[in-house]
JSON list of C-alpha atoms in Angstrom, two decimals:
[
{"chain": "A", "resi": 1110, "resn": "MET", "atom": "CA", "xyz": [1.92, 1.12, 13.29]},
{"chain": "A", "resi": 1111, "resn": "ARG", "atom": "CA", "xyz": [5.43, 0.43, 12.02]},
{"chain": "A", "resi": 1112, "resn": "ILE", "atom": "CA", "xyz": [5.94, 2.50, 8.90]},
{"chain": "A", "resi": 1113, "resn": "GLN", "atom": "CA", "xyz": [7.57, -0.48, 7.16]},
{"chain": "A", "resi": 1114, "resn": "GLU", "atom": "CA", "xyz": [4.21, -2.30, 7.31]},
{"chain": "A", "resi": 1115, "resn": "ILE", "atom": "CA", "xyz": [2.46, 0.42, 5.29]},
{"chain": "A", "resi": 1116, "resn": "LYS", "atom": "CA", "xyz": [2.24, 0.09, 1.51]},
{"chain": "A", "resi": 1117, "resn": "PRO", "atom": "CA", "xyz": [2.02, 3.07, -0.86]},
{"chain": "A", "resi": 1118, "resn": "ASN", "atom": "CA", "xyz": [-0.96, 2.95, -3.19]},
{"chain": "A", "resi": 1119, "resn": "PRO", "atom": "CA", "xyz": [0.16, 2.68, -6.84]},
{"chain": "A", "resi": 1120, "resn": "ASN", "atom": "CA", "xyz": [-3.14, 4.29, -7.91]},
{"chain": "A", "resi": 1121, "resn": "ASN", "atom": "CA", "xyz": [-2.66, 7.52, -5.97]},
{"chain": "A", "resi": 1122, "resn": "PRO", "atom": "CA", "xyz": [-3.43, 10.32, -8.44]},
{"chain": "A", "resi": 1123, "resn": "ARG", "atom": "CA", "xyz": [-2.09, 13.14, -6.25]},
{"chain": "A", "resi": 1124, "resn": "LYS", "atom": "CA", "xyz": [1.33, 14.68, -6.36]},
{"chain": "A", "resi": 1125, "resn": "ILE", "atom": "CA", "xyz": [2.91, 17.55, -4.49]},
{"chain": "A", "resi": 1126, "resn": "SER", "atom": "CA", "xyz": [5.61, 20.07, -5.38]},
{"chain": "A", "resi": 1127, "resn": "LYS", "atom": "CA", "xyz": [9.01, 19.95, -3.69]},
{"chain": "A", "resi": 1128, "resn": "ILE", "atom": "CA", "xyz": [8.27, 23.25, -1.97]},
{"chain": "A", "resi": 1129, "resn": "GLU", "atom": "CA", "xyz": [4.96, 21.97, -0.55]},
{"chain": "A", "resi": 1130, "resn": "PHE", "atom": "CA", "xyz": [6.58, 18.67, 0.44]},
{"chain": "A", "resi": 1131, "resn": "ASP", "atom": "CA", "xyz": [9.38, 20.49, 2.26]},
{"chain": "A", "resi": 1132, "resn": "LYS", "atom": "CA", "xyz": [6.76, 22.53, 4.15]},
{"chain": "A", "resi": 1133, "resn": "LEU", "atom": "CA", "xyz": [4.99, 19.33, 5.15]},
{"chain": "A", "resi": 1134, "resn": "VAL", "atom": "CA", "xyz": [8.23, 17.73, 6.34]},
{"chain": "A", "resi": 1135, "resn": "LYS", "atom": "CA", "xyz": [9.01, 20.82, 8.42]},
{"chain": "A", "resi": 1136, "resn": "SER", "atom": "CA", "xyz": [5.53, 20.93, 9.95]},
{"chain": "A", "resi": 1137, "resn": "ILE", "atom": "CA", "xyz": [5.73, 17.27, 10.99]},
{"chain": "A", "resi": 1138, "resn": "LYS", "atom": "CA", "xyz": [9.27, 17.71, 12.27]},
{"chain": "A", "resi": 1139, "resn": "ASP", "atom": "CA", "xyz": [8.17, 20.75, 14.31]},
{"chain": "A", "resi": 1140, "resn": "ASP", "atom": "CA", "xyz": [5.07, 19.06, 15.75]},
{"chain": "A", "resi": 1141, "resn": "GLN", "atom": "CA", "xyz": [4.57, 15.32, 15.37]},
{"chain": "A", "resi": 1142, "resn": "ASP", "atom": "CA", "xyz": [1.29, 15.56, 17.28]},
{"chain": "A", "resi": 1143, "resn": "LEU", "atom": "CA", "xyz": [-0.24, 16.77, 14.02]},
{"chain": "A", "resi": 1144, "resn": "LEU", "atom": "CA", "xyz": [-0.01, 13.18, 12.79]},
{"chain": "A", "resi": 1145, "resn": "GLU", "atom": "CA", "xyz": [-2.41, 12.14, 15.55]},
{"chain": "A", "resi": 1146, "resn": "ALA", "atom": "CA", "xyz": [-4.90, 14.72, 14.32]},
{"chain": "A", "resi": 1147, "resn": "LYS", "atom": "CA", "xyz": [-4.70, 13.41, 10.77]},
{"chain": "A", "resi": 1148, "resn": "PRO", "atom": "CA", "xyz": [-3.50, 9.80, 10.73]},
{"chain": "A", "resi": 1149, "resn": "ILE", "atom": "CA", "xyz": [-2.61, 7.88, 7.60]},
{"chain": "A", "resi": 1150, "resn": "ILE", "atom": "CA", "xyz": [-5.69, 6.00, 6.41]},
{"chain": "A", "resi": 1151, "resn": "ILE", "atom": "CA", "xyz": [-5.07, 2.46, 5.21]},
{"chain": "A", "resi": 1152, "resn": "ASP", "atom": "CA", "xyz": [-7.20, -0.45, 4.07]},
{"chain": "A", "resi": 1153, "resn": "GLU", "atom": "CA", "xyz": [-7.19, -3.95, 5.54]},
{"chain": "A", "resi": 1154, "resn": "ASN", "atom": "CA", "xyz": [-4.10, -4.77, 3.45]},
{"chain": "A", "resi": 1155, "resn": "ASN", "atom": "CA", "xyz": [-2.16, -1.78, 4.86]},
{"chain": "A", "resi": 1156, "resn": "VAL", "atom": "CA", "xyz": [-2.40, 0.05, 1.50]},
{"chain": "A", "resi": 1157, "resn": "ILE", "atom": "CA", "xyz": [-2.62, 3.83, 1.86]},
{"chain": "A", "resi": 1158, "resn": "LEU", "atom": "CA", "xyz": [-5.98, 5.37, 1.03]},
{"chain": "A", "resi": 1159, "resn": "ALA", "atom": "CA", "xyz": [-5.16, 8.84, 2.36]},
{"chain": "A", "resi": 1160, "resn": "GLY", "atom": "CA", "xyz": [-1.95, 10.37, 3.65]},
{"chain": "A", "resi": 1161, "resn": "HIS", "atom": "CA", "xyz": [0.60, 9.47, 0.98]},
{"chain": "A", "resi": 1162, "resn": "GLN", "atom": "CA", "xyz": [2.56, 12.69, 1.44]},
{"chain": "A", "resi": 1163, "resn": "ARG", "atom": "CA", "xyz": [2.50, 12.39, 5.24]},
{"chain": "A", "resi": 1164, "resn": "TYR", "atom": "CA", "xyz": [3.80, 8.84, 4.80]},
{"chain": "A", "resi": 1165, "resn": "LYS", "atom": "CA", "xyz": [6.65, 10.04, 2.55]},
{"chain": "A", "resi": 1166, "resn": "ALA", "atom": "CA", "xyz": [7.47, 12.88, 4.95]},
{"chain": "A", "resi": 1167, "resn": "CYS", "atom": "CA", "xyz": [7.63, 10.45, 7.87]},
{"chain": "A", "resi": 1168, "resn": "LEU", "atom": "CA", "xyz": [9.97, 8.20, 5.88]},
{"chain": "A", "resi": 1169, "resn": "GLU", "atom": "CA", "xyz": [12.22, 11.16, 5.15]},
{"chain": "A", "resi": 1170, "resn": "LEU", "atom": "CA", "xyz": [12.24, 12.12, 8.84]},
{"chain": "A", "resi": 1171, "resn": "GLY", "atom": "CA", "xyz": [13.01, 8.55, 9.92]},
{"chain": "A", "resi": 1172, "resn": "ILE", "atom": "CA", "xyz": [9.81, 8.23, 11.94]},
{"chain": "A", "resi": 1173, "resn": "GLU", "atom": "CA", "xyz": [9.32, 4.53, 12.58]},
{"chain": "A", "resi": 1174, "resn": "ASP", "atom": "CA", "xyz": [5.86, 4.45, 14.16]},
{"chain": "A", "resi": 1175, "resn": "VAL", "atom": "CA", "xyz": [2.97, 6.42, 12.68]},
{"chain": "A", "resi": 1176, "resn": "PRO", "atom": "CA", "xyz": [-0.68, 6.74, 13.62]},
{"chain": "A", "resi": 1177, "resn": "VAL", "atom": "CA", "xyz": [-3.05, 5.01, 11.20]},
{"chain": "A", "resi": 1178, "resn": "LYS", "atom": "CA", "xyz": [-6.77, 4.55, 10.81]},
{"chain": "A", "resi": 1179, "resn": "VAL", "atom": "CA", "xyz": [-7.79, 1.26, 9.24]},
{"chain": "A", "resi": 1180, "resn": "MET", "atom": "CA", "xyz": [-10.84, 1.37, 6.97]},
{"chain": "A", "resi": 1181, "resn": "ALA", "atom": "CA", "xyz": [-11.60, -2.22, 6.05]},
{"chain": "A", "resi": 1182, "resn": "ASN", "atom": "CA", "xyz": [-14.05, -3.76, 3.61]},
{"chain": "A", "resi": 1183, "resn": "LEU", "atom": "CA", "xyz": [-14.53, -0.67, 1.47]},
{"chain": "A", "resi": 1184, "resn": "SER", "atom": "CA", "xyz": [-15.66, -1.02, -2.13]},
{"chain": "A", "resi": 1185, "resn": "ASP", "atom": "CA", "xyz": [-13.14, -0.14, -4.83]},
{"chain": "A", "resi": 1186, "resn": "ARG", "atom": "CA", "xyz": [-15.20, 2.99, -5.57]},
{"chain": "A", "resi": 1187, "resn": "LYS", "atom": "CA", "xyz": [-14.99, 4.16, -1.93]},
{"chain": "A", "resi": 1188, "resn": "LYS", "atom": "CA", "xyz": [-11.25, 3.51, -1.90]},
{"chain": "A", "resi": 1189, "resn": "LYS", "atom": "CA", "xyz": [-10.88, 5.60, -5.06]},
{"chain": "A", "resi": 1190, "resn": "LYS", "atom": "CA", "xyz": [-13.01, 8.32, -3.51]},
{"chain": "A", "resi": 1191, "resn": "LEU", "atom": "CA", "xyz": [-10.68, 8.53, -0.52]},
{"chain": "A", "resi": 1192, "resn": "LEU", "atom": "CA", "xyz": [-7.69, 8.74, -2.86]},
{"chain": "A", "resi": 1193, "resn": "VAL", "atom": "CA", "xyz": [-9.27, 11.73, -4.57]},
{"chain": "A", "resi": 1194, "resn": "ILE", "atom": "CA", "xyz": [-10.88, 13.73, -1.78]},
{"chain": "A", "resi": 1195, "resn": "ASP", "atom": "CA", "xyz": [-8.11, 13.64, 0.83]},
{"chain": "A", "resi": 1196, "resn": "ASN", "atom": "CA", "xyz": [-6.33, 17.00, 0.82]},
{"chain": "A", "resi": 1197, "resn": "THR", "atom": "CA", "xyz": [-7.89, 18.19, -2.41]},
{"chain": "A", "resi": 1198, "resn": "HIS", "atom": "CA", "xyz": [-6.70, 21.68, -1.51]},
{"chain": "A", "resi": 1199, "resn": "ASN", "atom": "CA", "xyz": [-3.00, 20.69, -1.50]},
{"chain": "A", "resi": 1200, "resn": "GLY", "atom": "CA", "xyz": [-0.87, 19.36, -4.32]},
{"chain": "A", "resi": 1201, "resn": "GLU", "atom": "CA", "xyz": [-2.21, 18.74, -7.77]},
{"chain": "A", "resi": 1202, "resn": "PHE", "atom": "CA", "xyz": [-3.68, 15.87, -9.68]},
{"chain": "A", "resi": 1203, "resn": "ASP", "atom": "CA", "xyz": [-1.72, 13.60, -11.96]},
{"chain": "A", "resi": 1204, "resn": "PHE", "atom": "CA", "xyz": [-4.06, 14.29, -14.88]},
{"chain": "A", "resi": 1205, "resn": "ASP", "atom": "CA", "xyz": [-2.48, 11.58, -16.99]},
{"chain": "A", "resi": 1206, "resn": "MET", "atom": "CA", "xyz": [-3.35, 8.97, -14.37]},
{"chain": "A", "resi": 1207, "resn": "LEU", "atom": "CA", "xyz": [-6.89, 10.25, -13.95]},
{"chain": "A", "resi": 1208, "resn": "ALA", "atom": "CA", "xyz": [-7.43, 10.28, -17.72]},
{"chain": "A", "resi": 1209, "resn": "ASN", "atom": "CA", "xyz": [-5.97, 6.86, -18.43]},
{"chain": "A", "resi": 1210, "resn": "GLU", "atom": "CA", "xyz": [-6.25, 4.62, -15.38]},
{"chain": "A", "resi": 1211, "resn": "GLY", "atom": "CA", "xyz": [-9.96, 3.84, -15.15]},
{"chain": "A", "resi": 1212, "resn": "TRP", "atom": "CA", "xyz": [-11.20, 6.76, -13.08]},
{"chain": "A", "resi": 1213, "resn": "GLU", "atom": "CA", "xyz": [-14.90, 7.41, -13.69]},
{"chain": "A", "resi": 1214, "resn": "LEU", "atom": "CA", "xyz": [-15.65, 10.98, -14.75]},
{"chain": "A", "resi": 1215, "resn": "THR", "atom": "CA", "xyz": [-19.03, 10.96, -13.02]},
{"chain": "A", "resi": 1216, "resn": "ASP", "atom": "CA", "xyz": [-17.36, 9.93, -9.74]},
{"chain": "A", "resi": 1217, "resn": "LEU", "atom": "CA", "xyz": [-14.65, 12.59, -10.05]},
{"chain": "A", "resi": 1218, "resn": "ASP", "atom": "CA", "xyz": [-17.28, 15.22, -10.81]},
{"chain": "A", "resi": 1219, "resn": "ASP", "atom": "CA", "xyz": [-19.42, 14.08, -7.84]},
{"chain": "A", "resi": 1220, "resn": "TRP", "atom": "CA", "xyz": [-16.38, 14.34, -5.58]},
{"chain": "A", "resi": 1221, "resn": "GLY", "atom": "CA", "xyz": [-15.71, 17.96, -6.57]},
{"chain": "A", "resi": 1222, "resn": "VAL", "atom": "CA", "xyz": [-12.91, 17.48, -9.10]},
{"chain": "A", "resi": 1223, "resn": "ASP", "atom": "CA", "xyz": [-12.95, 19.82, -12.12]},
{"chain": "A", "resi": 1224, "resn": "ILE", "atom": "CA", "xyz": [-13.13, 17.29, -14.95]},
{"chain": "A", "resi": 1225, "resn": "ASN", "atom": "CA", "xyz": [-12.81, 19.85, -17.75]},
{"chain": "A", "resi": 1226, "resn": "PHE", "atom": "CA", "xyz": [-9.17, 18.85, -18.18]},
{"chain": "A", "resi": 1227, "resn": "LEU", "atom": "CA", "xyz": [-10.37, 15.46, -19.46]},
{"chain": "A", "resi": 1228, "resn": "VAL", "atom": "CA", "xyz": [-12.75, 16.86, -22.08]},
{"chain": "A", "resi": 1229, "resn": "PRO", "atom": "CA", "xyz": [-11.13, 17.37, -25.50]},
{"chain": "A", "resi": 1230, "resn": "THR", "atom": "CA", "xyz": [-11.35, 20.89, -26.90]},
{"chain": "A", "resi": 1231, "resn": "ILE", "atom": "CA", "xyz": [-11.81, 21.99, -30.48]},
{"chain": "A", "resi": 1232, "resn": "ASP", "atom": "CA", "xyz": [-8.28, 23.39, -30.40]},
{"chain": "A", "resi": 1233, "resn": "GLU", "atom": "CA", "xyz": [-6.64, 20.05, -29.65]},
{"chain": "A", "resi": 1234, "resn": "PRO", "atom": "CA", "xyz": [-4.90, 18.46, -32.63]},
{"chain": "A", "resi": 1235, "resn": "LYS", "atom": "CA", "xyz": [-6.91, 15.62, -34.13]},
{"chain": "A", "resi": 1236, "resn": "GLN", "atom": "CA", "xyz": [-3.98, 13.18, -33.91]},
{"chain": "A", "resi": 1237, "resn": "ILE", "atom": "CA", "xyz": [-4.16, 13.31, -30.10]},
{"chain": "A", "resi": 1238, "resn": "ASP", "atom": "CA", "xyz": [-6.74, 10.84, -28.86]},
{"chain": "A", "resi": 1239, "resn": "ASN", "atom": "CA", "xyz": [-7.45, 11.44, -25.19]},
{"chain": "A", "resi": 1240, "resn": "THR", "atom": "CA", "xyz": [-10.92, 9.97, -25.43]},
{"chain": "A", "resi": 1241, "resn": "LYS", "atom": "CA", "xyz": [-12.47, 6.94, -23.81]},
{"chain": "A", "resi": 1242, "resn": "LYS", "atom": "CA", "xyz": [-14.60, 4.87, -26.18]},
{"chain": "A", "resi": 1243, "resn": "GLY", "atom": "CA", "xyz": [-18.26, 4.62, -25.21]},
{"chain": "A", "resi": 1244, "resn": "LYS", "atom": "CA", "xyz": [-18.17, 7.31, -22.49]},
{"chain": "A", "resi": 1245, "resn": "VAL", "atom": "CA", "xyz": [-19.81, 10.71, -22.77]},
{"chain": "A", "resi": 1246, "resn": "CYS", "atom": "CA", "xyz": [-19.16, 13.82, -20.69]},
{"chain": "A", "resi": 1247, "resn": "PRO", "atom": "CA", "xyz": [-22.21, 14.35, -18.46]},
{"chain": "A", "resi": 1248, "resn": "HIS", "atom": "CA", "xyz": [-21.96, 18.13, -18.95]},
{"chain": "A", "resi": 1249, "resn": "CYS", "atom": "CA", "xyz": [-21.37, 18.65, -22.66]},
{"chain": "A", "resi": 1250, "resn": "ASN", "atom": "CA", "xyz": [-22.15, 15.23, -24.19]},
{"chain": "A", "resi": 1251, "resn": "LEU", "atom": "CA", "xyz": [-18.77, 15.10, -25.96]},
{"chain": "A", "resi": 1252, "resn": "PRO", "atom": "CA", "xyz": [-17.35, 11.58, -26.33]},
{"chain": "A", "resi": 1253, "resn": "LEU", "atom": "CA", "xyz": [-14.65, 10.71, -23.82]}
]
């Protein structure tokens, strides 16, 4: 698919360091066949569900055609799941986005994400409110 037809997902909660990104760019530059092994996953609207960093690396390298896998008619929850579980061993989460953009703690926990970063601790200053009204941590019953 033409890379210009692909749309980044504004809800992607993953980010990657410059060092890791540079490694990814080099690996794609050295062997573009790796893209065939792990194509960019998009929905029926060409929005990325998995492969944001590969997409950015391909843009940087000037690659015009990239392999994609289209996964159409997924529920919003399944789309969010793909955003979270793809490459969970690389990069890091944008904790601010996960805490404040409607991600469900039970889903994140089910998908293997350590949700402890979203649970307030006794040591946190009281003027910081990182809680979600009406939600309770499934592990410790603290309000979220």
